[in-house]
Coordinates of N, CA, C and O in Angstrom, one line a residue:
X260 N 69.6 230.8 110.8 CA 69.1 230.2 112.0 C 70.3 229.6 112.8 O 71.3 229.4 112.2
X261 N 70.2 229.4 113.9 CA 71.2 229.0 114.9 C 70.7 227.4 115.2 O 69.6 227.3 115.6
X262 N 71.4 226.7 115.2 CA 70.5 225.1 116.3 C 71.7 224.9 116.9 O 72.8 225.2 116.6
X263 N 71.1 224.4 118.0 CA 71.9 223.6 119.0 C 71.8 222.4 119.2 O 70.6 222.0 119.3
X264 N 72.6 221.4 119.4 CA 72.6 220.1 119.4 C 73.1 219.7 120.4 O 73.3 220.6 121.3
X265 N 73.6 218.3 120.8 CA 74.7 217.7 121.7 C 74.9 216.1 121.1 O 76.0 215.6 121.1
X266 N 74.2 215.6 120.8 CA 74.2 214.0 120.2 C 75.1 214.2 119.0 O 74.9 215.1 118.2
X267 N 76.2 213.4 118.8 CA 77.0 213.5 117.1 C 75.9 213.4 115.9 O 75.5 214.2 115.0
X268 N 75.6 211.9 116.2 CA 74.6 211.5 115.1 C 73.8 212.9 114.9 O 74.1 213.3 113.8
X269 N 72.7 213.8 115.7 CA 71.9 214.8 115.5 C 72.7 216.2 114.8 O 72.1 217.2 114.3
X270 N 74.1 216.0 114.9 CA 74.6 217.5 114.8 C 74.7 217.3 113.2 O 74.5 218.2 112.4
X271 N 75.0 215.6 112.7 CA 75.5 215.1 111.4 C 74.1 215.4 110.5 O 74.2 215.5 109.3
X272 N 73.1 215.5 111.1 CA 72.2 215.2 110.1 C 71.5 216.7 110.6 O 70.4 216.6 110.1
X273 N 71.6 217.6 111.1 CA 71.5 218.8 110.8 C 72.8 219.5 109.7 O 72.5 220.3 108.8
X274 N 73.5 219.2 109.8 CA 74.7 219.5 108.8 C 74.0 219.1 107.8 O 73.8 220.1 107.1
X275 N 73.3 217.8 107.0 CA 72.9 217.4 105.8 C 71.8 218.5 105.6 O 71.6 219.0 104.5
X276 N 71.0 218.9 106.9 CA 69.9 219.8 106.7 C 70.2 221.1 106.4 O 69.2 221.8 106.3
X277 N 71.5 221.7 106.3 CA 71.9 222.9 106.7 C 72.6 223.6 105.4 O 72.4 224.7 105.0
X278 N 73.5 222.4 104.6 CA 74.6 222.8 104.1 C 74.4 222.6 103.0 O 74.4 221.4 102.8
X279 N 73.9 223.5 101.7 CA 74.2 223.8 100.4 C 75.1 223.2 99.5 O 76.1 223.1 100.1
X280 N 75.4 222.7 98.4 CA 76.3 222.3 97.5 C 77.6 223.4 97.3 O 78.7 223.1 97.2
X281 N 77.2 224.7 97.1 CA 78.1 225.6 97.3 C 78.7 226.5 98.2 O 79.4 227.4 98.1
X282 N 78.1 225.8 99.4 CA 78.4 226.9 101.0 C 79.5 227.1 101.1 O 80.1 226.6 100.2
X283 N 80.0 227.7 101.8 CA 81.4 228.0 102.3 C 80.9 227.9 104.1 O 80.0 228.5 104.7
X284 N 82.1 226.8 104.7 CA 81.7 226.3 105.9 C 82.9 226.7 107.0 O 84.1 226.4 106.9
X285 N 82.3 227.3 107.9 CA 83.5 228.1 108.6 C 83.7 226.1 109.8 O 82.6 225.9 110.2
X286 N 84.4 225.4 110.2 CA 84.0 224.6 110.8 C 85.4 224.9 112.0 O 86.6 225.1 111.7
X287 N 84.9 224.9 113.2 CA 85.7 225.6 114.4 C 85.5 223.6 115.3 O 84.6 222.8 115.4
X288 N 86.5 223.7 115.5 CA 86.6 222.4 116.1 C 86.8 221.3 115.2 O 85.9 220.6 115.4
X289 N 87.6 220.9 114.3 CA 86.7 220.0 113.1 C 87.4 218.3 113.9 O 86.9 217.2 113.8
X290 N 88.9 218.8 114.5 CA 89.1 217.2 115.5 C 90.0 216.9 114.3 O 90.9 217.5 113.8
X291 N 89.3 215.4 114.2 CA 90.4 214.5 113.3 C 89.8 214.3 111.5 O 90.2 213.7 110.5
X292 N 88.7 214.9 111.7 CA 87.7 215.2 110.3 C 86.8 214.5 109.8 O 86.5 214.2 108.7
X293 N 85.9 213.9 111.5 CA 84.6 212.9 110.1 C 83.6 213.8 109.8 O 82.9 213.5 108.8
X294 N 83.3 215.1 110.6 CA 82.4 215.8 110.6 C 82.9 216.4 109.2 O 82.2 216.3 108.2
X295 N 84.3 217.0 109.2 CA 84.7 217.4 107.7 C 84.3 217.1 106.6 O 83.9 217.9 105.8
X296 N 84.4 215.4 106.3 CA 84.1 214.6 105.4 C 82.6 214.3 105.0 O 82.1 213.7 104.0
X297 N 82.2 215.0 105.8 CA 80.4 214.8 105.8 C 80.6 216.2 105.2 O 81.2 216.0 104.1
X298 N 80.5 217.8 105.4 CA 80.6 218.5 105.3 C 81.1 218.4 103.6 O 80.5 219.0 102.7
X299 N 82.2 217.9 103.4 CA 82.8 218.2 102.0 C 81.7 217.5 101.3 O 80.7 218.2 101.0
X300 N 81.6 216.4 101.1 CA 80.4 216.0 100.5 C 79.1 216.6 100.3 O 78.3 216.3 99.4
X301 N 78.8 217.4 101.2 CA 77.6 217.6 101.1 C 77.7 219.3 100.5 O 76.7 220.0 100.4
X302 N 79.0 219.6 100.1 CA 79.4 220.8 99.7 C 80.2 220.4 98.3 O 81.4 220.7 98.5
X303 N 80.0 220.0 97.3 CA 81.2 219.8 96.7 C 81.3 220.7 95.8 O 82.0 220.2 94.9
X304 N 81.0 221.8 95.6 CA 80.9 222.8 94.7 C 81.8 224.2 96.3 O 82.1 225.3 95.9
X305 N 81.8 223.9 97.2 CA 82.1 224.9 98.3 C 83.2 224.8 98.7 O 84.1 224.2 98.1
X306 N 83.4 225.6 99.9 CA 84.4 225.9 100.4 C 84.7 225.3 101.5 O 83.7 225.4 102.2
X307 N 85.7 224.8 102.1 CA 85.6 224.5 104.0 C 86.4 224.9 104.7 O 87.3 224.0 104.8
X308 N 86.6 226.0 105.5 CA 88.2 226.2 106.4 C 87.6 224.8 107.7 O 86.5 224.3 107.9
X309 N 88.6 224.6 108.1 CA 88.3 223.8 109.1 C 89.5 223.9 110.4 O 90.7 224.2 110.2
X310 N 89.1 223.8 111.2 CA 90.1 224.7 112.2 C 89.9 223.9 113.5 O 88.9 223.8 114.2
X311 N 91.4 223.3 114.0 CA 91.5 222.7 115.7 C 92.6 223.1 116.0 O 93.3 223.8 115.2
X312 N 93.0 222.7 117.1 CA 94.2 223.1 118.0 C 94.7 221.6 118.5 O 95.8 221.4 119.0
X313 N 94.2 221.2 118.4 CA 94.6 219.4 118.8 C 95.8 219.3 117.8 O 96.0 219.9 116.7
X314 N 96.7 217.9 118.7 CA 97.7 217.7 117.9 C 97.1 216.2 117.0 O 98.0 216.0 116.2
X315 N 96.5 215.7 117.1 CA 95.9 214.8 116.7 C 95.3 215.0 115.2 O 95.1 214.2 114.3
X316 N 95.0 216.6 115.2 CA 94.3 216.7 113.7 C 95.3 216.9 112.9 O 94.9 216.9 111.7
X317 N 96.2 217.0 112.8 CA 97.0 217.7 111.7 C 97.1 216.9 110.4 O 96.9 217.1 109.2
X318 N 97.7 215.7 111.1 CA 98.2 214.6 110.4 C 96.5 214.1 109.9 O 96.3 214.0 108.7
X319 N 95.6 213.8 110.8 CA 94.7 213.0 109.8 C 93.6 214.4 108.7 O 92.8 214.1 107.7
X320 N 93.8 215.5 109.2 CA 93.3 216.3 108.1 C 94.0 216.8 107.1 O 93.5 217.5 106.2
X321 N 95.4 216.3 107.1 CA 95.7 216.3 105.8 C 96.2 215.4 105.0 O 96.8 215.5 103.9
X322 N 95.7 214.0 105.6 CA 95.3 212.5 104.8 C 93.9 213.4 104.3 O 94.1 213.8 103.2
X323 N 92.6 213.7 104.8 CA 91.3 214.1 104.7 C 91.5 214.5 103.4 O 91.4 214.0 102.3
X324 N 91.9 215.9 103.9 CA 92.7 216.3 102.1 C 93.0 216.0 100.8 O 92.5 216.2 99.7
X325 N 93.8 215.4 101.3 CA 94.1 214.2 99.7 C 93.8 213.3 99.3 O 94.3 212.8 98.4
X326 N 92.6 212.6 100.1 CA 92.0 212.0 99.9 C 90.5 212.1 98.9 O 90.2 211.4 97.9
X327 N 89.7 213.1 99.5 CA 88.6 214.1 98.9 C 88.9 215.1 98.1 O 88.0 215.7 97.4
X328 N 90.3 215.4 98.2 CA 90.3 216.4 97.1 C 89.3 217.3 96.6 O 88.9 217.4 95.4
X329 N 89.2 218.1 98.1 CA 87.8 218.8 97.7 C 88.5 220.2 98.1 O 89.7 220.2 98.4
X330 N 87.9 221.1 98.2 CA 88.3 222.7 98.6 C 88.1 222.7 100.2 O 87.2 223.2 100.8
X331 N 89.3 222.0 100.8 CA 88.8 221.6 102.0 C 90.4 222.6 102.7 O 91.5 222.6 102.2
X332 N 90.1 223.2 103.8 CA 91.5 224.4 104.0 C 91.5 224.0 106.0 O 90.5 224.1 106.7
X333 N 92.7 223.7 106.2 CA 92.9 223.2 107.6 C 93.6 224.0 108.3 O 94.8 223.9 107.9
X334 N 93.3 224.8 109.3 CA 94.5 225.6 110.3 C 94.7 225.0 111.5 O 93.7 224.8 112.3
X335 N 95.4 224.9 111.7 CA 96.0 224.1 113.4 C 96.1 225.8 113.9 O 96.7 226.7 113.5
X336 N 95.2 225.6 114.9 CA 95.1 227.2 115.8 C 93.7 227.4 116.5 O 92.6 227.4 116.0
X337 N 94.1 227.7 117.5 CA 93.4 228.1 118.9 C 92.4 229.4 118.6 O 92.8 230.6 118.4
X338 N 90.6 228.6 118.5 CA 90.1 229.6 117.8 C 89.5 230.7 119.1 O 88.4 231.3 119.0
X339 N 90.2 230.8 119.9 CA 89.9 231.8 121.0 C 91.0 233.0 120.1 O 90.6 234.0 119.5
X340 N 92.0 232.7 120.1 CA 93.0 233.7 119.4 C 92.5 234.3 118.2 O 92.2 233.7 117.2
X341 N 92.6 236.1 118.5 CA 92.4 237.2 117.5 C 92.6 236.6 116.2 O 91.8 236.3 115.2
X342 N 94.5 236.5 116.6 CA 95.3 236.4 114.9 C 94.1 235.3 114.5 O 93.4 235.9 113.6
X343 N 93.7 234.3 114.6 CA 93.2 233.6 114.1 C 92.1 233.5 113.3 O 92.0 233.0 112.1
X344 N 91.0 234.1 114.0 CA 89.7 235.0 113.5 C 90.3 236.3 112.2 O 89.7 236.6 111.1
X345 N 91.3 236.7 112.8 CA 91.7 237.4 111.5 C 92.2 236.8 110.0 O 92.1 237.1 108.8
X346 N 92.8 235.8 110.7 CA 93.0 235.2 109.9 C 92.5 234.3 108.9 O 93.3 233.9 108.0
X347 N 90.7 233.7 109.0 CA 90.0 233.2 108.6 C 88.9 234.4 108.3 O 88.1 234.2 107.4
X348 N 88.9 235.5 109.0 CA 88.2 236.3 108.3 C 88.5 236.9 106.9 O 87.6 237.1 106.0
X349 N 89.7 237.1 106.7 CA 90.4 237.9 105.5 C 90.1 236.9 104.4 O 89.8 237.3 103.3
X350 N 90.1 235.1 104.7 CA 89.8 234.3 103.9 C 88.7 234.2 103.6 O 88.5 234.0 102.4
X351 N 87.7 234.3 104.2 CA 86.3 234.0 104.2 C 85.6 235.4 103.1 O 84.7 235.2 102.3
X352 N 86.5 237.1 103.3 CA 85.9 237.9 103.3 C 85.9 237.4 101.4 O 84.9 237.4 100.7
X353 N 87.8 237.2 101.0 CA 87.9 236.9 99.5 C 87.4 236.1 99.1 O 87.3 236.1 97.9
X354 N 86.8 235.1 99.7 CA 85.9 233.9 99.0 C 84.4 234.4 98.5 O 83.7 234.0 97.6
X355 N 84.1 235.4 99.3 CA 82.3 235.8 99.0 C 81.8 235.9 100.7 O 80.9 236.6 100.9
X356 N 82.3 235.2 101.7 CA 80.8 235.4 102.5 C 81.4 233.9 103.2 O 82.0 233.0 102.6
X357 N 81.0 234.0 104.4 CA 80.8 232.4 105.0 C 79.1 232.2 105.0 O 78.3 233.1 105.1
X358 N 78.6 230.7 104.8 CA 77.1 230.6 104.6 C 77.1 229.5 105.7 O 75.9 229.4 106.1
X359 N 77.8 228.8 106.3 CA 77.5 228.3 107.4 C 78.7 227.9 108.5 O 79.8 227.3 108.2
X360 N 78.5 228.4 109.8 CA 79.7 228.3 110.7 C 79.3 227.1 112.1 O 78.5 227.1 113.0
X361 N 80.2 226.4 111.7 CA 80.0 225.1 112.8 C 81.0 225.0 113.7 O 82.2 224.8 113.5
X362 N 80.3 225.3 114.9 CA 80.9 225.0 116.3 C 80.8 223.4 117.0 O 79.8 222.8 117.5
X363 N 82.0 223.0 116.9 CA 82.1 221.9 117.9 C 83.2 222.2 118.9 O 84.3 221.8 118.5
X364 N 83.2 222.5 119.8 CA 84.9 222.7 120.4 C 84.3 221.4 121.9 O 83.5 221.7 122.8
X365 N 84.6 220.6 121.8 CA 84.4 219.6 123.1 C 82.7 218.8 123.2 O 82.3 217.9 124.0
X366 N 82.1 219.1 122.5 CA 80.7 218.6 122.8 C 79.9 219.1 123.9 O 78.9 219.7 124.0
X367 N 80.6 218.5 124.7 CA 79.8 218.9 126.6 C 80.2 219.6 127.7 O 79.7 219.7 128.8
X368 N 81.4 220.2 127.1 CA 82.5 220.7 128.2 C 82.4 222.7 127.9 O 82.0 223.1 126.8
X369 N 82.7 223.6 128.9 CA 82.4 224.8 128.6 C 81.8 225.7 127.8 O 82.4 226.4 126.9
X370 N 80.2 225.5 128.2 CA 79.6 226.2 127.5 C 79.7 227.8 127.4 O 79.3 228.5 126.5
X371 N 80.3 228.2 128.3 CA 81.0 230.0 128.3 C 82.0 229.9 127.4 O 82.5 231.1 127.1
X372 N 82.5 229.2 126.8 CA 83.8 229.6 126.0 C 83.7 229.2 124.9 O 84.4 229.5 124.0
X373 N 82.2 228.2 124.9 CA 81.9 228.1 122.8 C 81.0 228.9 123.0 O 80.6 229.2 121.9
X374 N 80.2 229.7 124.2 CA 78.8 230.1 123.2 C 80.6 231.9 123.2 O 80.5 232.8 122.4
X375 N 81.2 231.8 123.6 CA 81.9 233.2 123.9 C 82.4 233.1 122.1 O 82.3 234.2 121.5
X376 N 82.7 232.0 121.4 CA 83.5 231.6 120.7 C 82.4 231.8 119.5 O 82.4 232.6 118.5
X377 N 81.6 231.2 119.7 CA 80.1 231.4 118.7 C 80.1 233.1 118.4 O 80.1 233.7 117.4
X378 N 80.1 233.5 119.5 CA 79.3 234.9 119.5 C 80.5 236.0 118.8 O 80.1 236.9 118.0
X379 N 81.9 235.7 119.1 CA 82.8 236.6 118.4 C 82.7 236.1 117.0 O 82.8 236.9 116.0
X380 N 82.6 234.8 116.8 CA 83.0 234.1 115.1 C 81.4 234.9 114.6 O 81.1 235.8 113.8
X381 N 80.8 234.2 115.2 CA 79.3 234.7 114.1 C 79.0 236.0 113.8 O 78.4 236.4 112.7
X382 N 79.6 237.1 115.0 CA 79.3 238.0 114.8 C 80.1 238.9 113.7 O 79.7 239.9 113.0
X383 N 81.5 238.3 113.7 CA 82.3 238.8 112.7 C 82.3 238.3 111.4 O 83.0 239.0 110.6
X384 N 81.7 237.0 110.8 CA 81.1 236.4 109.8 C 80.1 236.5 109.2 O 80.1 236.6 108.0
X385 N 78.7 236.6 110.1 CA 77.4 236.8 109.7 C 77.3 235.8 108.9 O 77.1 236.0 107.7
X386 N 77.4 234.4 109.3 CA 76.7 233.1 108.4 C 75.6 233.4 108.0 O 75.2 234.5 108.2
X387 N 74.7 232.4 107.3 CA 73.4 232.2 107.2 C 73.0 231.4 108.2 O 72.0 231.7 108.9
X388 N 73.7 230.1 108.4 CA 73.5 229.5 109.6 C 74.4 229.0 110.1 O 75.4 228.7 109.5
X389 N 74.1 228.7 112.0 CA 75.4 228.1 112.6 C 74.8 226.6 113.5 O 73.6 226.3 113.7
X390 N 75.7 226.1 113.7 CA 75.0 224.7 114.5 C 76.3 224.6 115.5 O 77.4 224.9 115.2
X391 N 75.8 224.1 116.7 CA 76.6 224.5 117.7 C 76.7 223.1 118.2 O 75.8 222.6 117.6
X392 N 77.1 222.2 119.0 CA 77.6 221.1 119.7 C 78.0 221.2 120.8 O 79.2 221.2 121.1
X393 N 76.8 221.5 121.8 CA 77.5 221.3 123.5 C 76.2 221.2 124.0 O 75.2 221.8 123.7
X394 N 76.5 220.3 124.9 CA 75.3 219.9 126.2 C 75.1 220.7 126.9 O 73.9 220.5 127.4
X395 N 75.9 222.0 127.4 CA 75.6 222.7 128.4 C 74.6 224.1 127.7 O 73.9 224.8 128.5
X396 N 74.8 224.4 126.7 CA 74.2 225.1 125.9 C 73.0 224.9 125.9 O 72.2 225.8 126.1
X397 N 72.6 223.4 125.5 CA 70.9 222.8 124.7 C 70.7 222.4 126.3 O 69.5 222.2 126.5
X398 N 71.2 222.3 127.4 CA 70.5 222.1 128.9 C 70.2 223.5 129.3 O 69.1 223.6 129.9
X399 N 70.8 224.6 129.2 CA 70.0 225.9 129.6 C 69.4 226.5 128.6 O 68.7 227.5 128.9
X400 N 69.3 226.1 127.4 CA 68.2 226.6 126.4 C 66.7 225.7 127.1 O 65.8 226.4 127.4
X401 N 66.7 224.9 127.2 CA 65.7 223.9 127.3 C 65.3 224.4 129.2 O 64.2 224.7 129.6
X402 N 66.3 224.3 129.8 CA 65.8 224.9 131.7 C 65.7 226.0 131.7 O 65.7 226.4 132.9
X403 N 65.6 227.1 130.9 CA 65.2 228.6 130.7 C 64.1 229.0 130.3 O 63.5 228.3 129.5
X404 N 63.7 229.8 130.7 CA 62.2 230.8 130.4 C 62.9 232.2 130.5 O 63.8 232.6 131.2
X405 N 62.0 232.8 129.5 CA 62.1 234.8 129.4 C 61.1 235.5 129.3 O 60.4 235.3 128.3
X406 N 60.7 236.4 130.3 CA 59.7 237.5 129.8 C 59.9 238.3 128.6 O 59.2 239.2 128.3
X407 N 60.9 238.0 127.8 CA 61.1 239.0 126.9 C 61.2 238.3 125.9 O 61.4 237.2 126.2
X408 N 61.0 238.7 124.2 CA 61.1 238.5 122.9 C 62.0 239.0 122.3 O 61.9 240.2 122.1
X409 N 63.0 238.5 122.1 CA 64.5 238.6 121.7 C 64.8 237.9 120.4 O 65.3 236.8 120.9
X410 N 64.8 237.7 119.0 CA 65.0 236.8 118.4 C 65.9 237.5 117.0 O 66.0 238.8 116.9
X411 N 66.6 236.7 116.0 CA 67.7 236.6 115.5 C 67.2 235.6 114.6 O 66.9 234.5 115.1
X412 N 67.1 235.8 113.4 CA 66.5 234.8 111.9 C 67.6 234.2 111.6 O 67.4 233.0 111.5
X413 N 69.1 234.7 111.3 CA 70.1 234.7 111.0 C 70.9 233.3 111.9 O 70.4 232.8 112.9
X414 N 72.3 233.0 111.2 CA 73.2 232.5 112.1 C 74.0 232.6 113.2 O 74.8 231.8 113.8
X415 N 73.7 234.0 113.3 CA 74.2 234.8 114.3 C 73.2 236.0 114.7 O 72.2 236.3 114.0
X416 N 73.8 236.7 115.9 CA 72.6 237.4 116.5 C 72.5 238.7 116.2 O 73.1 239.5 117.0
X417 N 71.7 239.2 115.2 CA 71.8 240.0 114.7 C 71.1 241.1 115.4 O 71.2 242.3 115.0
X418 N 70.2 240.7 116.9 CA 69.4 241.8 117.0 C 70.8 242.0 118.6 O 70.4 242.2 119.7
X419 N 72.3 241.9 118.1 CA 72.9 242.5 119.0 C 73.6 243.6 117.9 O 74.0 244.6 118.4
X420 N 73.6 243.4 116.5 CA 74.3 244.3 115.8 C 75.6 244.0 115.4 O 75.7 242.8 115.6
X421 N 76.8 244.5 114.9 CA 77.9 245.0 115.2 C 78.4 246.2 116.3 O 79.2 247.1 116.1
X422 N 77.7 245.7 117.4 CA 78.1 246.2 118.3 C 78.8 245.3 119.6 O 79.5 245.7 120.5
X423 N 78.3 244.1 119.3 CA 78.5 242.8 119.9 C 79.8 242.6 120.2 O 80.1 242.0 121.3
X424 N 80.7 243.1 119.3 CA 82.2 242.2 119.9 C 82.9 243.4 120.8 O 83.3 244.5 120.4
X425 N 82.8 242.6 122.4 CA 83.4 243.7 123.4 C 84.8 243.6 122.6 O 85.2 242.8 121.7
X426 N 85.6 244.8 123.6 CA 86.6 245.5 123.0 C 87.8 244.6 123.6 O 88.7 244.3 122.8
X427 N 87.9 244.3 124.8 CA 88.0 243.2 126.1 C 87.6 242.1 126.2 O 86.3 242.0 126.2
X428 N 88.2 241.3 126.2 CA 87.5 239.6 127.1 C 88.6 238.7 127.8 O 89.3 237.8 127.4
X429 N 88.6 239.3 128.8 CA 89.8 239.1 129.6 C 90.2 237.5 128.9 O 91.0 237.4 128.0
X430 N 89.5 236.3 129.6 CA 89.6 234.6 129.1 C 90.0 234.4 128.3 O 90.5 233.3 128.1
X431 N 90.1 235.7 126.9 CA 90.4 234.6 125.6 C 91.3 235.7 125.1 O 91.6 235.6 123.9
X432 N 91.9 236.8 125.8 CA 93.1 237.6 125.2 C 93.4 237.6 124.1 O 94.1 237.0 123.4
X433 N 92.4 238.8 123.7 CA 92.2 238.6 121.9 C 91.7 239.7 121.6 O 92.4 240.7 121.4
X434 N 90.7 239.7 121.6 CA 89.4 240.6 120.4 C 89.5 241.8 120.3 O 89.4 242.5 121.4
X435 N 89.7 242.4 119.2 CA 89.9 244.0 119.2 C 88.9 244.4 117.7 O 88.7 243.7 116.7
X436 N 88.2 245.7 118.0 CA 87.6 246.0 117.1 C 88.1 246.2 115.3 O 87.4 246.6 114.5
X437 N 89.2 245.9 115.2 CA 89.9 246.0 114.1 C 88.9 245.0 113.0 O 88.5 245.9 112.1
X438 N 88.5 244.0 112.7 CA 87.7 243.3 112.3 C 86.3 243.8 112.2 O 85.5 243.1 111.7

């Protein structure tokens, strides 16, 4: 299943609802890591890549680290970028499977570039579930109506296939069907 959120508190306690003792958690945005910390706990038999571009996380995710001492794995890197996705996919593929992929990249700010971000990570992961964190996402889910029945059980949208990841996306100078 997919949920969308925007409140912290709500995203935290869907995570409690979401995440397995043994999941393996793809977390895209993770910041400076309290969401991490929730996440490892609630996983301690699992796995966590956890992944920002901020300069701010480096240093307190790998206090987080050694602190929890849990199977907790941090990349400093811009998850628009290919190499990157490649690079957590090759991880994800040797571990078994990712079982839940968490999008936070800003909360409220550019919903085209996390749902863009959602749609290449999920599609090339196939979680079981994803939880997403932006306002602008849960405001046009909620101000939308469809004549049509379109739906996806999964963490990602399965009723696009592996056919989903264009070949091109000009914005995020990346994606190639190689994956």
């Amino acid at each position: 299943m997919i949920k969308i959120v925007y409140d912290i508190k709500v995203y935290r306690e869907v995570l409690k609802d979401i995440i397995k003792e043994d999941d393996v958690v793809v977390e895209l945005g993770c910041h400076v890591g309290n969401s991490t910390r929730i996440i490892s706990q609630l996983a301690p038999d699992g796995r966590i890549i956890a992944l920002d571009k901020s300069s701010q996380s480096e240093e307190k995710m790998q206090e987080l680290i050694k602190e929890e001492e849990k199977s907790i794995e941090f990349i400093k890197g811009d998850v628009r970028l290919h190499e990157i996705l490649e690079e957590v996919t090759k991880k994800v593929n040797e571990i078994g499977g990712c079982d839940v992929l968490s999008v936070d990249l800003g909360g409220g700010y550019h919903p085209d570039t996390t749902f863009k971000v959602f749609f290449i990570w999920s599609s090339t992961l196939k979680p079981r579930e994803t939880i997403i964190r932006n306002r602008g996402l849960l405001d046009f889910i909620h101000s939308s109506t469809s004549s049509e029945i379109i739906s996806s059980n999964n963490g990602w949208l399965e009723s696009s296939g592996d056919d989903g990841i264009p070949t091109r996306l000009k914005e995020l100078k990346l994606w190639s069907p190689k994956l």
